Short mmCIF file of C-alpha atoms in Angstrom, two decimals:
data_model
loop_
_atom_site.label_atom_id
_atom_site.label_comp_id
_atom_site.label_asym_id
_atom_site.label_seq_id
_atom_site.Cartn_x
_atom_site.Cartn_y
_atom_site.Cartn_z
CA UNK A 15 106.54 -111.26 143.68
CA UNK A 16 107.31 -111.02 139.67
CA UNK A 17 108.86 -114.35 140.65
CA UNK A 18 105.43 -116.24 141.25
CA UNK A 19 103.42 -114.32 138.21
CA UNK A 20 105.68 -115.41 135.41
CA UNK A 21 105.75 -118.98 136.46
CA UNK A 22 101.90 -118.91 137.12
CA UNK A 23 101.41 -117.98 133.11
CA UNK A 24 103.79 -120.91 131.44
CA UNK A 25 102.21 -123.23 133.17
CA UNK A 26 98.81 -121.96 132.61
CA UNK A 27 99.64 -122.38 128.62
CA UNK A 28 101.01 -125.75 129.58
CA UNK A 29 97.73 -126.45 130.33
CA UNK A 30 95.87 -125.16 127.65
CA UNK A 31 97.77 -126.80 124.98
CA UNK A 32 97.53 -130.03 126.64
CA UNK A 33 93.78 -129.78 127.18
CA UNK A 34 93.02 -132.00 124.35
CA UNK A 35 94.70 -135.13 125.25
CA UNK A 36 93.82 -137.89 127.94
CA UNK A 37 92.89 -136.88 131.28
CA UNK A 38 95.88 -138.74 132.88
CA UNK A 39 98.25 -135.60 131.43
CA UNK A 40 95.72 -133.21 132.37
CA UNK A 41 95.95 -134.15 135.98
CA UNK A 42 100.05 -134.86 135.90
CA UNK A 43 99.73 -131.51 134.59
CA UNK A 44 97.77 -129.78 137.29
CA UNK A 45 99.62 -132.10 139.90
CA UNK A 46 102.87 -129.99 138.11
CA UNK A 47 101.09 -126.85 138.59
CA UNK A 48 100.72 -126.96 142.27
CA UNK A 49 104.05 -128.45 142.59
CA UNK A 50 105.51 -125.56 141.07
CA UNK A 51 103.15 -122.86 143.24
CA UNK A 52 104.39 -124.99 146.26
CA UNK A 53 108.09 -124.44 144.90
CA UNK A 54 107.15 -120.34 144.51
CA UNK A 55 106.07 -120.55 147.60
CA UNK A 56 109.24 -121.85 149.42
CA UNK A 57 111.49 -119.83 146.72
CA UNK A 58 109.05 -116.48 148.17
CA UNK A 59 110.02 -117.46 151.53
CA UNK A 60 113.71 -118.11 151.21
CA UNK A 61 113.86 -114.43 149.13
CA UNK A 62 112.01 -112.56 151.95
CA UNK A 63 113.76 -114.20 154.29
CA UNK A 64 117.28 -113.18 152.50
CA UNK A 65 115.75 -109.86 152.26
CA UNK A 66 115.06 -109.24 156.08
CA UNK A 67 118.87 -110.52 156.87
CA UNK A 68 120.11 -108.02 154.77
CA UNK A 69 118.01 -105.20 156.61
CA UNK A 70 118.68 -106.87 159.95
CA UNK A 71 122.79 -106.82 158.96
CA UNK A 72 122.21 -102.68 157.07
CA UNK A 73 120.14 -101.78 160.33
CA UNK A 74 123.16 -103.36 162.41
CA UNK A 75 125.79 -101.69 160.43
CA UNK A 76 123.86 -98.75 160.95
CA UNK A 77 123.68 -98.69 164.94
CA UNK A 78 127.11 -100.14 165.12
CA UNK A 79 127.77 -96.73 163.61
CA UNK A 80 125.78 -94.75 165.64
CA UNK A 81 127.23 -96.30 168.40
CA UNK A 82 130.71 -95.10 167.57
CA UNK A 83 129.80 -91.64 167.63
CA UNK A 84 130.53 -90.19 170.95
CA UNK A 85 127.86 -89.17 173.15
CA UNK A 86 128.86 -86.04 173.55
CA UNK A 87 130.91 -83.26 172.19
CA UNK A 88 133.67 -81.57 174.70
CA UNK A 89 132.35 -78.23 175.48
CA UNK A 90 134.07 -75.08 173.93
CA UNK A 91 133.72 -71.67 175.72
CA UNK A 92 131.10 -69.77 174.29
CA UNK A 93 131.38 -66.39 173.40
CA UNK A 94 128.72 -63.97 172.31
CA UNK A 95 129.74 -62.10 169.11
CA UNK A 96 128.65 -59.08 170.86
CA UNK A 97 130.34 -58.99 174.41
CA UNK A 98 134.42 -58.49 175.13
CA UNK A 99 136.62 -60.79 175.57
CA UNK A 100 140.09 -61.35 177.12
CA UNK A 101 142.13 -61.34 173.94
CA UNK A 102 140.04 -59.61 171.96
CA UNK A 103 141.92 -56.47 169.72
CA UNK A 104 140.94 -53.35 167.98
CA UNK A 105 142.27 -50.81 165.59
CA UNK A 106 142.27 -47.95 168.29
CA UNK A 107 141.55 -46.67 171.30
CA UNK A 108 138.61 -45.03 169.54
CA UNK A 109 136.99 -48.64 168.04
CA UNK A 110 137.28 -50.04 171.86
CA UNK A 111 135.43 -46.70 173.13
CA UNK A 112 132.34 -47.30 170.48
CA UNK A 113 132.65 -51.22 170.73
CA UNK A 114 132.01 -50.97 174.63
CA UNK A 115 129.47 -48.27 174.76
CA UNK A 116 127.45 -50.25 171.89
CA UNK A 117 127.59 -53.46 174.28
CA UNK A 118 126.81 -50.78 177.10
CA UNK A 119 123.34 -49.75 175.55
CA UNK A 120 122.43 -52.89 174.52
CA UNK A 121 122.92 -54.56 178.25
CA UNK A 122 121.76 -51.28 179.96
CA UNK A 123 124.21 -49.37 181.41
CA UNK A 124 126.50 -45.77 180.63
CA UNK A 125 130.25 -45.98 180.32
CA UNK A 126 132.74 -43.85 181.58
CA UNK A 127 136.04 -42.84 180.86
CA UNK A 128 138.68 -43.29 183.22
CA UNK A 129 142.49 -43.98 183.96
CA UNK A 130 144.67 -43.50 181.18
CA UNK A 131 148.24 -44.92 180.92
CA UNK A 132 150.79 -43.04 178.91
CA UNK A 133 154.30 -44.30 177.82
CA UNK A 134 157.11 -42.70 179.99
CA UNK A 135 159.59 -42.61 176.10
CA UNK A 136 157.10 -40.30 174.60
CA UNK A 137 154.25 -39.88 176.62
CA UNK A 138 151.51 -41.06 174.25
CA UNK A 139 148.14 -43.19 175.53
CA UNK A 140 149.02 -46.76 175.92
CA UNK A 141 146.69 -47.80 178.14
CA UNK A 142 142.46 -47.13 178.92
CA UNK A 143 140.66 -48.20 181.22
CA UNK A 144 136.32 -47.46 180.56
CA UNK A 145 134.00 -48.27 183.62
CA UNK A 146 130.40 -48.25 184.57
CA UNK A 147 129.15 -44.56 185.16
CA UNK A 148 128.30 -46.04 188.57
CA UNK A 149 131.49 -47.16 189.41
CA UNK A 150 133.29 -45.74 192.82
CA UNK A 151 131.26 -43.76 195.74
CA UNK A 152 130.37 -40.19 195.94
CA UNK A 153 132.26 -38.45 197.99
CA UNK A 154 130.79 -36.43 201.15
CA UNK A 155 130.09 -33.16 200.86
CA UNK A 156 132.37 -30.83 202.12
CA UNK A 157 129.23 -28.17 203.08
CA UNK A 158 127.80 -28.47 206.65
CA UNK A 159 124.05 -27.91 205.01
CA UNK A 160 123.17 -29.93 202.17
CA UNK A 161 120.91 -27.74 200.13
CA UNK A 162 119.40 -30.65 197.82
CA UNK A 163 120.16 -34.52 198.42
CA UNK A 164 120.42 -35.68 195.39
CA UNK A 165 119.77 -39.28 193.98
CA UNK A 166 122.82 -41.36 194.58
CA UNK A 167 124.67 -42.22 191.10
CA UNK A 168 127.86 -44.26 192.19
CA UNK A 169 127.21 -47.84 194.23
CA UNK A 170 130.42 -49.17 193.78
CA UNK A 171 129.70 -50.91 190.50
CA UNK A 172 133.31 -52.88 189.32
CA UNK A 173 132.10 -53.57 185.48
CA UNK A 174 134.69 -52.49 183.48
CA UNK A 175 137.11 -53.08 180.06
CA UNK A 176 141.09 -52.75 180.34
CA UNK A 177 142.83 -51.92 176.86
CA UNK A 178 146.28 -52.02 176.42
CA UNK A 179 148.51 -50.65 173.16
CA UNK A 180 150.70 -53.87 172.06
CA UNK A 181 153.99 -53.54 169.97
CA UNK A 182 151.51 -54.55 166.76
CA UNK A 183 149.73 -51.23 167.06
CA UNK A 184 146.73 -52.92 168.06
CA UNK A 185 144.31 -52.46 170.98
CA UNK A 186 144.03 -55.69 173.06
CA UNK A 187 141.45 -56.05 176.05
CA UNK A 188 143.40 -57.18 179.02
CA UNK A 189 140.72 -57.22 181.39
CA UNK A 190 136.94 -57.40 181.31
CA UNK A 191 134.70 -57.33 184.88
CA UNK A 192 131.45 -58.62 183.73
CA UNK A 193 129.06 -58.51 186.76
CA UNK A 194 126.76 -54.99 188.30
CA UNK A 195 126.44 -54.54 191.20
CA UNK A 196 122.69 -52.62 190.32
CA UNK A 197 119.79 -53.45 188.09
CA UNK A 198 120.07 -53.00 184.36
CA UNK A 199 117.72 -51.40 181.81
CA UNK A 200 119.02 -53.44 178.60
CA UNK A 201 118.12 -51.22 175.59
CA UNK A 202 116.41 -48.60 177.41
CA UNK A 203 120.28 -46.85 178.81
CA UNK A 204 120.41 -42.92 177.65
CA UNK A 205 123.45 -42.13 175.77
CA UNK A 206 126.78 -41.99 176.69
CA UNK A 207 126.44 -38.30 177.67
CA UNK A 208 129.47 -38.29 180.73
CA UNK A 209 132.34 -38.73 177.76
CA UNK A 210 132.03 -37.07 174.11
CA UNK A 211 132.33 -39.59 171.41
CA UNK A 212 135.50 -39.57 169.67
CA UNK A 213 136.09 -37.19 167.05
CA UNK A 214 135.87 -38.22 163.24
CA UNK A 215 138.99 -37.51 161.02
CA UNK A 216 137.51 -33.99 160.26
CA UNK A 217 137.23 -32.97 162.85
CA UNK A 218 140.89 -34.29 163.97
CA UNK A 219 141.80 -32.13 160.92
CA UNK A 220 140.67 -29.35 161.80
CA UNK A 221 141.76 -29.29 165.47
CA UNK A 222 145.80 -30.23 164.48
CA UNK A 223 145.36 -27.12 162.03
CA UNK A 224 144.24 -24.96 164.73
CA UNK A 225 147.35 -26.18 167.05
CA UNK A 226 150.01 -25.92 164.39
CA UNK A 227 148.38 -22.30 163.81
CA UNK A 228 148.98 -21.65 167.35
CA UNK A 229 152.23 -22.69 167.61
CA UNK A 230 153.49 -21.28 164.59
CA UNK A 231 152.55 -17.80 166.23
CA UNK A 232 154.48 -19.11 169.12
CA UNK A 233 157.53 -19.79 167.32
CA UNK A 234 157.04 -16.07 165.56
CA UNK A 235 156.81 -14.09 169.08
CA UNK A 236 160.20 -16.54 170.32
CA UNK A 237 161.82 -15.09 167.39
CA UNK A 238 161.18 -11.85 167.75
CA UNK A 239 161.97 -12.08 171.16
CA UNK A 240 165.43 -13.29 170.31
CA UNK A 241 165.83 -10.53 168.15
CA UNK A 242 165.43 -7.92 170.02
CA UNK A 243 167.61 -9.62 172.92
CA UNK A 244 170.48 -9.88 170.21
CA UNK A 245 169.71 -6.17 169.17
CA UNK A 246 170.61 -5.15 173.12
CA UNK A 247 172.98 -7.43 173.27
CA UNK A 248 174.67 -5.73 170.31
CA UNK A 249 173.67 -2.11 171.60
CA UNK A 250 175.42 -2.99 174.82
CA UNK A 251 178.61 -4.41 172.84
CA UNK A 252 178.85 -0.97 171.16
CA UNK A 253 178.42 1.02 174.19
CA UNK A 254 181.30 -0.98 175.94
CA UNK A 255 183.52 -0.58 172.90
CA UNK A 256 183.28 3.07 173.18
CA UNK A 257 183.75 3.09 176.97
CA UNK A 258 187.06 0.87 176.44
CA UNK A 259 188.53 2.49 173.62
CA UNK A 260 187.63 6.07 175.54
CA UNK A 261 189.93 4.33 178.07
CA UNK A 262 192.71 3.85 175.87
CA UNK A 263 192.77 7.14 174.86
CA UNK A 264 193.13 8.60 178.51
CA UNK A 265 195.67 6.13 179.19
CA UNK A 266 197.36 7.77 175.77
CA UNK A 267 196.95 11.23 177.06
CA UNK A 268 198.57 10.45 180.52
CA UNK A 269 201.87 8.61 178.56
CA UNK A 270 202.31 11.98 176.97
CA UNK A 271 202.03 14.26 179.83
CA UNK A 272 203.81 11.81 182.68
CA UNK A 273 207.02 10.45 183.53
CA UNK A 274 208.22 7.10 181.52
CA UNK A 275 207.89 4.90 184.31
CA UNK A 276 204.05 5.95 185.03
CA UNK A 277 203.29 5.47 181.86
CA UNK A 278 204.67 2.28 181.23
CA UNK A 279 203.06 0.77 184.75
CA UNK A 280 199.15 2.87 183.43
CA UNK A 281 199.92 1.27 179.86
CA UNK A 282 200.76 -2.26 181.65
CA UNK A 283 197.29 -2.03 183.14
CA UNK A 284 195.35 -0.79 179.96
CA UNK A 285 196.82 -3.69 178.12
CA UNK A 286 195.82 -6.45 181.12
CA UNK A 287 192.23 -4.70 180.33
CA UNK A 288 192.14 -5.02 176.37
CA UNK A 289 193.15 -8.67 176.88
CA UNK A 290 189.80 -9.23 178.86
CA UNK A 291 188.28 -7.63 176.78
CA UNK A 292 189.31 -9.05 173.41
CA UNK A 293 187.68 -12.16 174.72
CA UNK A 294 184.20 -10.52 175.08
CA UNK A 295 184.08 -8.79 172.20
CA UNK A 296 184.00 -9.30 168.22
CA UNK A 297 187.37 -9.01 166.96
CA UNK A 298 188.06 -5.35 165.26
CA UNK A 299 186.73 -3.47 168.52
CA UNK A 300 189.68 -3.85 171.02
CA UNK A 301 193.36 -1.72 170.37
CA UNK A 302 196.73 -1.96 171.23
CA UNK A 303 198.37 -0.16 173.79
#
């Protein structure tokens, strides 16, 4: 301790300048001296001693904290950053496609497309549904003679994702069937080769180009359809006209070479005729009797 050195060196030049006198101070002197190691001694004692209480009181601080913390921590549901979830939401129908068959060759299995829900306002996809490739059973072949028996691919597997189109526009997984019902060959599984991955925006591009080409050719052979049904239409007006207005013209001929009261009754009748006929025709085609 620095405690014990310092007083050890004062009294050691205590001694030294009292050498020279009687040997009575000499011993009072070195009776002093161990006095005052004795003191160090008990002063040591007391300071270690203070020293350990205040470790013992830290150390008891310190597990009186350690105590408080709770043994353990209430467990939250993991989920792997990887693998759906109920809840989970995507951009499109297209991110959940390549989000599920990425999860699909990483565990070891093929997906497949299957039912699609469509919205009964306008008819677009609101609903997807992708499944294992060995989901369902085969069914039996219709053929009395099998000609090759072929390795069975469909055991009933249930493994599948649900996505659903909210009001947000978003793509929200509404179920998710974990579990197969076959072995798995995780990052060994062939590619998705049953369903065509989604096309890019390119190629989206070019395939509405291609259908508004087609149905603007459509729309051109409607109209010219329409034409030429208006052309007989107006053909068949004409012909009418003539045969109504060659009519009249008898009906003329006979008031000049018959009686007044057959005329009158033949014009009566001609007339009854134009009136029908004024409401078929354009205006400017049908004449008086």
């Amino acid at each position: 301790m620095e405690v014990i050195e310092i007083v050890d060196v004062v009294f050691a030049v205590d001694f030294i300048i009292d050498n020279d006198a009687n040997g009575d101070i000499a011993g009072n002197v070195a009776v002093d001296i161990a006095r005052a190691r004795d003191e160090n001694k008990i002063a040591e004692n007391s300071v270690e001693g203070e020293f350990e209480e205040y470790e013992d009181h830290k150390m008891d601080k310190e597990s009186l904290a350690i105590d408080m913390i709770p043994d353990a921590v209430p467990a939250m549901p993991m989920v792997a950053a990887d693998e759906p979830y109920l809840g989970q939401e995507f951009d499109s129908e297209a991110s959940a496609h390549a989000f599920y068959n990425t999860y699909a060759t990483r565990v070891g299995f093929v997906i497949r497309v299957s039912k699609l829900s469509r919205s009964r306002r306008d008819g677009s996809a609101i609903g997807r549904a992708l499944v294992c490739n060995k989901e369902g059973f085969r069914m039996p072949d219709k053929r009395e003679k099998i000609v090759r028996q072929r390795a069975e691919t469909r055991v009933g597997c249930r493994a599948m994702i649900l996505v659903r189109k909210v009001s947000s526009g978003k793509w929200v997984v509404t179920k998710f069937v974990k579990e197969h019902t076959h072995s798995l060959t995780p990052g060994k599984a062939r590619r998705d080769c049953i369903y065509d991955q989604y096309p890019n925006e390119h190629d989206k591009i070019r395939e509405l180009s291609q259908q508004l080409a087609i149905e603007k050719k459509r729309a051109a052979t409607y109209k010219r359809h329409l034409e030429l049904i208006f052309e007989q239409i107006e053909e068949q007006n004409e012909s009418l006209s003539k045969k109504i207005q060659h009519i009249v013209d008898s009906v003329r001929d006979m008031e000049d070479k018959q009686p007044q009261r057959h005329s009158r009754i033949i014009c009566s009748r001609a007339h009854r005729i134009l009136l029908v006929v004024k409401h078929i025709l354009p205006p400017g085609l049908g004449t008086r009797c």
